[in-house]
mmCIF file with all atom_site columns, C-alpha atoms in Angstrom:
data_model
loop_
_atom_site.group_PDB
_atom_site.id
_atom_site.type_symbol
_atom_site.label_atom_id
_atom_site.label_alt_id
_atom_site.label_comp_id
_atom_site.label_asym_id
_atom_site.label_entity_id
_atom_site.label_seq_id
_atom_site.pdbx_PDB_ins_code
_atom_site.Cartn_x
_atom_site.Cartn_y
_atom_site.Cartn_z
_atom_site.occupancy
_atom_site.B_iso_or_equiv
_atom_site.pdbx_formal_charge
_atom_site.auth_seq_id
_atom_site.auth_comp_id
_atom_site.auth_asym_id
_atom_site.auth_atom_id
_atom_site.pdbx_PDB_model_num
ATOM 1   C CA . MET A 1 1   ? 41.189 -93.191  69.059  1.00 0.00 ? 19  MET A CA 1
ATOM 2   C CA . SER A 1 2   ? 42.954 -90.388  70.541  1.00 0.00 ? 20  SER A CA 1
ATOM 3   C CA . GLN A 1 3   ? 41.436 -88.955  73.938  1.00 0.00 ? 21  GLN A CA 1
ATOM 4   C CA . HIS A 1 4   ? 40.533 -85.413  74.294  1.00 0.00 ? 22  HIS A CA 1
ATOM 5   C CA . TYR A 1 5   ? 37.980 -83.168  76.349  1.00 0.00 ? 23  TYR A CA 1
ATOM 6   C CA . GLY A 1 6   ? 35.249 -84.035  74.425  1.00 0.00 ? 24  GLY A CA 1
ATOM 7   C CA . ASN A 1 7   ? 35.714 -87.877  74.567  1.00 0.00 ? 25  ASN A CA 1
ATOM 8   C CA . HIS A 1 8   ? 37.280 -88.665  77.871  1.00 0.00 ? 26  HIS A CA 1
ATOM 9   C CA . LYS A 1 9   ? 34.701 -89.609  79.833  1.00 0.00 ? 27  LYS A CA 1
ATOM 10  C CA . ARG A 1 10  ? 34.099 -93.478  79.792  1.00 0.00 ? 28  ARG A CA 1
ATOM 11  C CA . PHE A 1 11  ? 31.337 -95.939  80.262  1.00 0.00 ? 29  PHE A CA 1
ATOM 12  C CA . TYR A 1 12  ? 31.425 -99.649  81.235  1.00 0.00 ? 30  TYR A CA 1
ATOM 13  C CA . PRO A 1 13  ? 28.872 -100.900 79.318  1.00 0.00 ? 31  PRO A CA 1
ATOM 14  C CA . PRO A 1 14  ? 28.001 -104.179 81.470  1.00 0.00 ? 32  PRO A CA 1
ATOM 15  C CA . PHE A 1 15  ? 27.740 -101.880 84.594  1.00 0.00 ? 33  PHE A CA 1
ATOM 16  C CA . HIS A 1 16  ? 26.350 -98.340  83.387  1.00 0.00 ? 34  HIS A CA 1
ATOM 17  C CA . PHE A 1 17  ? 23.931 -99.828  80.708  1.00 0.00 ? 35  PHE A CA 1
ATOM 18  C CA . PHE A 1 18  ? 23.082 -103.574 82.209  1.00 0.00 ? 36  PHE A CA 1
ATOM 19  C CA . THR A 1 19  ? 23.576 -103.980 85.991  1.00 0.00 ? 37  THR A CA 1
ATOM 20  C CA . ILE A 1 20  ? 22.387 -100.385 87.173  1.00 0.00 ? 38  ILE A CA 1
ATOM 21  C CA . PRO A 1 21  ? 19.286 -100.351 84.879  1.00 0.00 ? 39  PRO A CA 1
ATOM 22  C CA . LEU A 1 22  ? 18.388 -103.947 85.787  1.00 0.00 ? 40  LEU A CA 1
ATOM 23  C CA . ALA A 1 23  ? 18.871 -103.345 89.490  1.00 0.00 ? 41  ALA A CA 1
ATOM 24  C CA . VAL A 1 24  ? 16.668 -100.267 89.205  1.00 0.00 ? 42  VAL A CA 1
ATOM 25  C CA . LEU A 1 25  ? 13.909 -102.054 87.366  1.00 0.00 ? 43  LEU A CA 1
ATOM 26  C CA . GLY A 1 26  ? 13.929 -104.752 89.450  1.00 0.00 ? 44  GLY A CA 1
ATOM 27  C CA . LEU A 1 27  ? 13.565 -102.367 92.483  1.00 0.00 ? 45  LEU A CA 1
ATOM 28  C CA . CYS A 1 28  ? 10.635 -100.610 90.849  1.00 0.00 ? 46  CYS A CA 1
ATOM 29  C CA . PHE A 1 29  ? 8.914  -103.839 89.775  1.00 0.00 ? 47  PHE A CA 1
ATOM 30  C CA . ALA A 1 30  ? 9.504  -105.109 93.243  1.00 0.00 ? 48  ALA A CA 1
ATOM 31  C CA . ILE A 1 31  ? 7.960  -101.760 95.017  1.00 0.00 ? 49  ILE A CA 1
ATOM 32  C CA . TYR A 1 32  ? 4.825  -102.247 92.667  1.00 0.00 ? 50  TYR A CA 1
ATOM 33  C CA . CYS A 1 33  ? 4.428  -105.855 93.758  1.00 0.00 ? 51  CYS A CA 1
ATOM 34  C CA . CYS A 1 34  ? 4.636  -104.926 97.235  1.00 0.00 ? 52  CYS A CA 1
ATOM 35  C CA . ILE A 1 35  ? 2.144  -102.086 96.919  1.00 0.00 ? 53  ILE A CA 1
ATOM 36  C CA . ALA A 1 36  ? -0.162 -104.493 94.737  1.00 0.00 ? 54  ALA A CA 1
ATOM 37  C CA . ILE A 1 37  ? 0.215  -107.516 96.726  1.00 0.00 ? 55  ILE A CA 1
ATOM 38  C CA . PRO A 1 38  ? 1.456  -106.591 100.260 1.00 0.00 ? 56  PRO A CA 1
ATOM 39  C CA . THR A 1 39  ? 2.970  -109.899 101.741 1.00 0.00 ? 57  THR A CA 1
ATOM 40  C CA . ILE A 1 40  ? 6.259  -110.757 103.555 1.00 0.00 ? 58  ILE A CA 1
ATOM 41  C CA . ILE A 1 41  ? 7.547  -112.010 100.263 1.00 0.00 ? 59  ILE A CA 1
ATOM 42  C CA . THR A 1 42  ? 7.085  -108.846 98.107  1.00 0.00 ? 60  THR A CA 1
ATOM 43  C CA . GLY A 1 43  ? 8.632  -106.999 101.254 1.00 0.00 ? 61  GLY A CA 1
ATOM 44  C CA . LEU A 1 44  ? 11.585 -109.229 101.021 1.00 0.00 ? 62  LEU A CA 1
ATOM 45  C CA . LEU A 1 45  ? 11.818 -108.707 97.273  1.00 0.00 ? 63  LEU A CA 1
ATOM 46  C CA . VAL A 1 46  ? 11.938 -104.888 97.640  1.00 0.00 ? 64  VAL A CA 1
ATOM 47  C CA . LEU A 1 47  ? 14.722 -105.321 100.348 1.00 0.00 ? 65  LEU A CA 1
ATOM 48  C CA . ALA A 1 48  ? 16.867 -107.729 98.270  1.00 0.00 ? 66  ALA A CA 1
ATOM 49  C CA . PHE A 1 49  ? 16.563 -105.544 95.079  1.00 0.00 ? 67  PHE A CA 1
ATOM 50  C CA . PHE A 1 50  ? 17.431 -102.184 97.192  1.00 0.00 ? 68  PHE A CA 1
ATOM 51  C CA . LEU A 1 51  ? 20.411 -104.424 98.809  1.00 0.00 ? 69  LEU A CA 1
ATOM 52  C CA . ILE A 1 52  ? 21.657 -105.325 95.154  1.00 0.00 ? 70  ILE A CA 1
ATOM 53  C CA . ALA A 1 53  ? 21.426 -101.723 93.869  1.00 0.00 ? 71  ALA A CA 1
ATOM 54  C CA . ILE A 1 54  ? 23.263 -100.628 96.893  1.00 0.00 ? 72  ILE A CA 1
ATOM 55  C CA . ILE A 1 55  ? 25.843 -103.460 96.552  1.00 0.00 ? 73  ILE A CA 1
ATOM 56  C CA . ALA A 1 56  ? 26.221 -102.288 92.964  1.00 0.00 ? 74  ALA A CA 1
ATOM 57  C CA . VAL A 1 57  ? 26.781 -98.596  93.469  1.00 0.00 ? 75  VAL A CA 1
ATOM 58  C CA . MET A 1 58  ? 29.213 -99.195  96.497  1.00 0.00 ? 76  MET A CA 1
ATOM 59  C CA . ALA A 1 59  ? 31.304 -101.703 94.348  1.00 0.00 ? 77  ALA A CA 1
ATOM 60  C CA . ARG A 1 60  ? 31.606 -99.058  91.750  1.00 0.00 ? 78  ARG A CA 1
ATOM 61  C CA . MET A 1 61  ? 32.581 -96.446  94.401  1.00 0.00 ? 79  MET A CA 1
ATOM 62  C CA . PHE A 1 62  ? 35.316 -98.439  96.021  1.00 0.00 ? 80  PHE A CA 1
ATOM 63  C CA . ALA A 1 63  ? 36.775 -99.237  92.800  1.00 0.00 ? 81  ALA A CA 1
ATOM 64  C CA . LEU A 1 64  ? 36.634 -95.284  91.849  1.00 0.00 ? 82  LEU A CA 1
ATOM 65  C CA . LYS A 1 65  ? 38.390 -94.679  95.500  1.00 0.00 ? 83  LYS A CA 1
ATOM 66  C CA . ALA A 1 66  ? 41.006 -97.105  94.455  1.00 0.00 ? 84  ALA A CA 1
ATOM 67  C CA . GLN A 1 67  ? 41.575 -95.595  90.933  1.00 0.00 ? 85  GLN A CA 1
ATOM 68  C CA . ASP A 1 68  ? 41.584 -92.146  92.571  1.00 0.00 ? 86  ASP A CA 1
ATOM 69  C CA . ARG A 1 69  ? 44.597 -93.149  95.013  1.00 0.00 ? 87  ARG A CA 1
ATOM 70  C CA . ALA A 1 70  ? 46.639 -94.575  92.227  1.00 0.00 ? 88  ALA A CA 1
ATOM 71  C CA . ALA A 1 71  ? 46.065 -91.598  90.051  1.00 0.00 ? 89  ALA A CA 1
ATOM 72  C CA . ARG A 1 72  ? 46.914 -89.033  92.831  1.00 0.00 ? 90  ARG A CA 1
ATOM 73  C CA . ALA A 1 73  ? 50.169 -91.086  93.714  1.00 0.00 ? 91  ALA A CA 1
ATOM 74  C CA . GLU A 1 74  ? 51.090 -91.105  89.920  1.00 0.00 ? 92  GLU A CA 1
ATOM 75  C CA . GLU A 1 75  ? 50.520 -87.434  89.721  1.00 0.00 ? 93  GLU A CA 1
ATOM 76  C CA . LYS A 1 76  ? 52.639 -86.887  93.009  1.00 0.00 ? 94  LYS A CA 1
ATOM 77  C CA . LEU A 1 77  ? 55.671 -88.846  91.744  1.00 0.00 ? 95  LEU A CA 1
ATOM 78  C CA . ARG A 1 78  ? 55.227 -87.180  88.070  1.00 0.00 ? 96  ARG A CA 1
ATOM 79  C CA . TYR A 1 79  ? 55.349 -83.789  89.629  1.00 0.00 ? 97  TYR A CA 1
ATOM 80  C CA . TYR A 1 80  ? 58.190 -84.615  92.042  1.00 0.00 ? 98  TYR A CA 1
ATOM 81  C CA . ILE A 1 81  ? 60.244 -85.888  88.905  1.00 0.00 ? 99  ILE A CA 1
ATOM 82  C CA . LEU A 1 82  ? 59.407 -82.619  86.696  1.00 0.00 ? 100 LEU A CA 1
ATOM 83  C CA . ALA A 1 83  ? 59.365 -80.075  89.670  1.00 0.00 ? 101 ALA A CA 1
ATOM 84  C CA . GLY A 1 84  ? 61.972 -81.871  92.243  1.00 0.00 ? 102 GLY A CA 1
ATOM 85  C CA . LYS A 1 85  ? 59.627 -80.699  95.047  1.00 0.00 ? 103 LYS A CA 1
ATOM 86  C CA . ALA A 1 86  ? 56.050 -82.051  96.419  1.00 0.00 ? 104 ALA A CA 1
ATOM 87  C CA . LEU A 1 87  ? 52.893 -81.347  95.053  1.00 0.00 ? 105 LEU A CA 1
ATOM 88  C CA . PRO A 1 88  ? 51.182 -78.379  96.304  1.00 0.00 ? 106 PRO A CA 1
ATOM 89  C CA . ASP A 1 89  ? 49.035 -79.321  99.469  1.00 0.00 ? 107 ASP A CA 1
ATOM 90  C CA . GLU A 1 90  ? 46.668 -76.877  98.141  1.00 0.00 ? 108 GLU A CA 1
ATOM 91  C CA . LEU A 1 91  ? 45.255 -79.059  95.280  1.00 0.00 ? 109 LEU A CA 1
ATOM 92  C CA . ARG A 1 92  ? 42.138 -81.046  95.651  1.00 0.00 ? 110 ARG A CA 1
ATOM 93  C CA . LEU A 1 93  ? 41.688 -84.381  94.218  1.00 0.00 ? 111 LEU A CA 1
ATOM 94  C CA . GLY A 1 94  ? 39.434 -83.407  91.442  1.00 0.00 ? 112 GLY A CA 1
ATOM 95  C CA . GLN A 1 95  ? 42.167 -81.042  90.479  1.00 0.00 ? 113 GLN A CA 1
ATOM 96  C CA . ILE A 1 96  ? 44.807 -83.657  90.555  1.00 0.00 ? 114 ILE A CA 1
ATOM 97  C CA . LEU A 1 97  ? 42.726 -85.739  88.755  1.00 0.00 ? 115 LEU A CA 1
ATOM 98  C CA . ALA A 1 98  ? 42.251 -83.275  86.071  1.00 0.00 ? 116 ALA A CA 1
ATOM 99  C CA . LEU A 1 99  ? 45.707 -82.492  85.594  1.00 0.00 ? 117 LEU A CA 1
ATOM 100 C CA . ARG A 1 100 ? 46.978 -86.189  84.895  1.00 0.00 ? 118 ARG A CA 1
ATOM 101 C CA . PHE A 1 101 ? 45.574 -85.265  81.273  1.00 0.00 ? 119 PHE A CA 1
ATOM 102 C CA . ALA A 1 102 ? 48.163 -82.542  80.843  1.00 0.00 ? 120 ALA A CA 1
ATOM 103 C CA . SER A 1 103 ? 51.565 -83.205  78.756  1.00 0.00 ? 121 SER A CA 1
ATOM 104 C CA . ASP A 1 104 ? 54.650 -82.831  80.528  1.00 0.00 ? 122 ASP A CA 1
ATOM 105 C CA . GLU A 1 105 ? 55.616 -79.545  78.743  1.00 0.00 ? 123 GLU A CA 1
ATOM 106 C CA . GLU A 1 106 ? 52.172 -77.818  80.202  1.00 0.00 ? 124 GLU A CA 1
ATOM 107 C CA . PHE A 1 107 ? 51.761 -79.960  83.654  1.00 0.00 ? 125 PHE A CA 1
ATOM 108 C CA . LEU A 1 108 ? 53.962 -77.491  85.857  1.00 0.00 ? 126 LEU A CA 1
ATOM 109 C CA . ALA A 1 109 ? 52.286 -74.168  84.488  1.00 0.00 ? 127 ALA A CA 1
ATOM 110 C CA . LEU A 1 110 ? 49.036 -75.962  84.885  1.00 0.00 ? 128 LEU A CA 1
ATOM 111 C CA . VAL A 1 111 ? 49.494 -76.871  88.493  1.00 0.00 ? 129 VAL A CA 1
ATOM 112 C CA . ASP A 1 112 ? 50.723 -73.422  89.190  1.00 0.00 ? 130 ASP A CA 1
ATOM 113 C CA . SER A 1 113 ? 47.557 -72.078  87.718  1.00 0.00 ? 131 SER A CA 1
ATOM 114 C CA . ALA A 1 114 ? 45.416 -74.402  89.241  1.00 0.00 ? 132 ALA A CA 1
ATOM 115 C CA . VAL A 1 115 ? 46.749 -73.283  92.730  1.00 0.00 ? 133 VAL A CA 1
ATOM 116 C CA . ILE A 1 116 ? 46.844 -69.598  92.205  1.00 0.00 ? 134 ILE A CA 1
ATOM 117 C CA . ASP A 1 117 ? 43.417 -69.217  90.084  1.00 0.00 ? 135 ASP A CA 1
ATOM 118 C CA . LYS A 1 118 ? 41.874 -72.068  92.132  1.00 0.00 ? 136 LYS A CA 1
ATOM 119 C CA . LEU A 1 119 ? 40.797 -73.516  88.930  1.00 0.00 ? 137 LEU A CA 1
ATOM 120 C CA . SER A 1 120 ? 37.922 -76.219  88.755  1.00 0.00 ? 138 SER A CA 1
ATOM 121 C CA . PRO A 1 121 ? 38.984 -79.630  87.218  1.00 0.00 ? 139 PRO A CA 1
ATOM 122 C CA . GLY A 1 122 ? 36.699 -78.613  84.240  1.00 0.00 ? 140 GLY A CA 1
ATOM 123 C CA . GLU A 1 123 ? 38.750 -75.294  83.861  1.00 0.00 ? 141 GLU A CA 1
ATOM 124 C CA . ILE A 1 124 ? 42.109 -77.504  84.359  1.00 0.00 ? 142 ILE A CA 1
ATOM 125 C CA . LYS A 1 125 ? 40.796 -80.097  81.127  1.00 0.00 ? 143 LYS A CA 1
ATOM 126 C CA . LYS A 1 126 ? 39.533 -77.055  78.976  1.00 0.00 ? 144 LYS A CA 1
ATOM 127 C CA . ALA A 1 127 ? 43.295 -75.287  79.396  1.00 0.00 ? 145 ALA A CA 1
ATOM 128 C CA . ILE A 1 128 ? 45.171 -78.206  78.362  1.00 0.00 ? 146 ILE A CA 1
ATOM 129 C CA . LYS A 1 129 ? 46.370 -78.005  75.030  1.00 0.00 ? 147 LYS A CA 1
ATOM 130 C CA . ASN A 1 130 ? 48.322 -81.210  74.518  1.00 0.00 ? 148 ASN A CA 1
ATOM 131 C CA . TRP A 1 131 ? 46.158 -83.745  75.931  1.00 0.00 ? 149 TRP A CA 1
ATOM 132 C CA . ARG A 1 132 ? 47.552 -87.017  77.382  1.00 0.00 ? 150 ARG A CA 1
ATOM 133 C CA . GLY A 1 133 ? 44.951 -90.010  77.292  1.00 0.00 ? 151 GLY A CA 1
ATOM 134 C CA . ASP A 1 134 ? 44.056 -91.867  80.384  1.00 0.00 ? 152 ASP A CA 1
ATOM 135 C CA . TYR A 1 135 ? 43.073 -95.180  78.857  1.00 0.00 ? 153 TYR A CA 1
ATOM 136 C CA . ASN A 1 136 ? 42.698 -97.215  82.144  1.00 0.00 ? 154 ASN A CA 1
ATOM 137 C CA . ARG A 1 137 ? 40.386 -95.248  84.051  1.00 0.00 ? 155 ARG A CA 1
ATOM 138 C CA . ILE A 1 138 ? 36.641 -96.106  83.812  1.00 0.00 ? 156 ILE A CA 1
#
């Protein structure tokens, strides 16, 4: 399936539809139990589920940060190869991540437009004519 603006957002079902919902449900149930039967055990149960939810979210954030760093490095190299100079410092990370979907033919023009017109990541993605899919990022 080819990727485009309408379908480029991806979910990882075990995380998005299993881990997070179960952690939230467990936390809600633990809070209910703590209110209904206030004991040290139910208090510890709330703490445990709260920590599980925090750890799950932090693990996701750390993975995204690593993917962001790799994508930024890839796009800096791509720009250097195509333009022979460094990627403009004015670009924000969100703009760089949006530019990774642009084909090589329109990449340089979109970089210039993103800097001059201060395009948002959504505007950059919508301006792309020849979408280059990113099938690795989740």
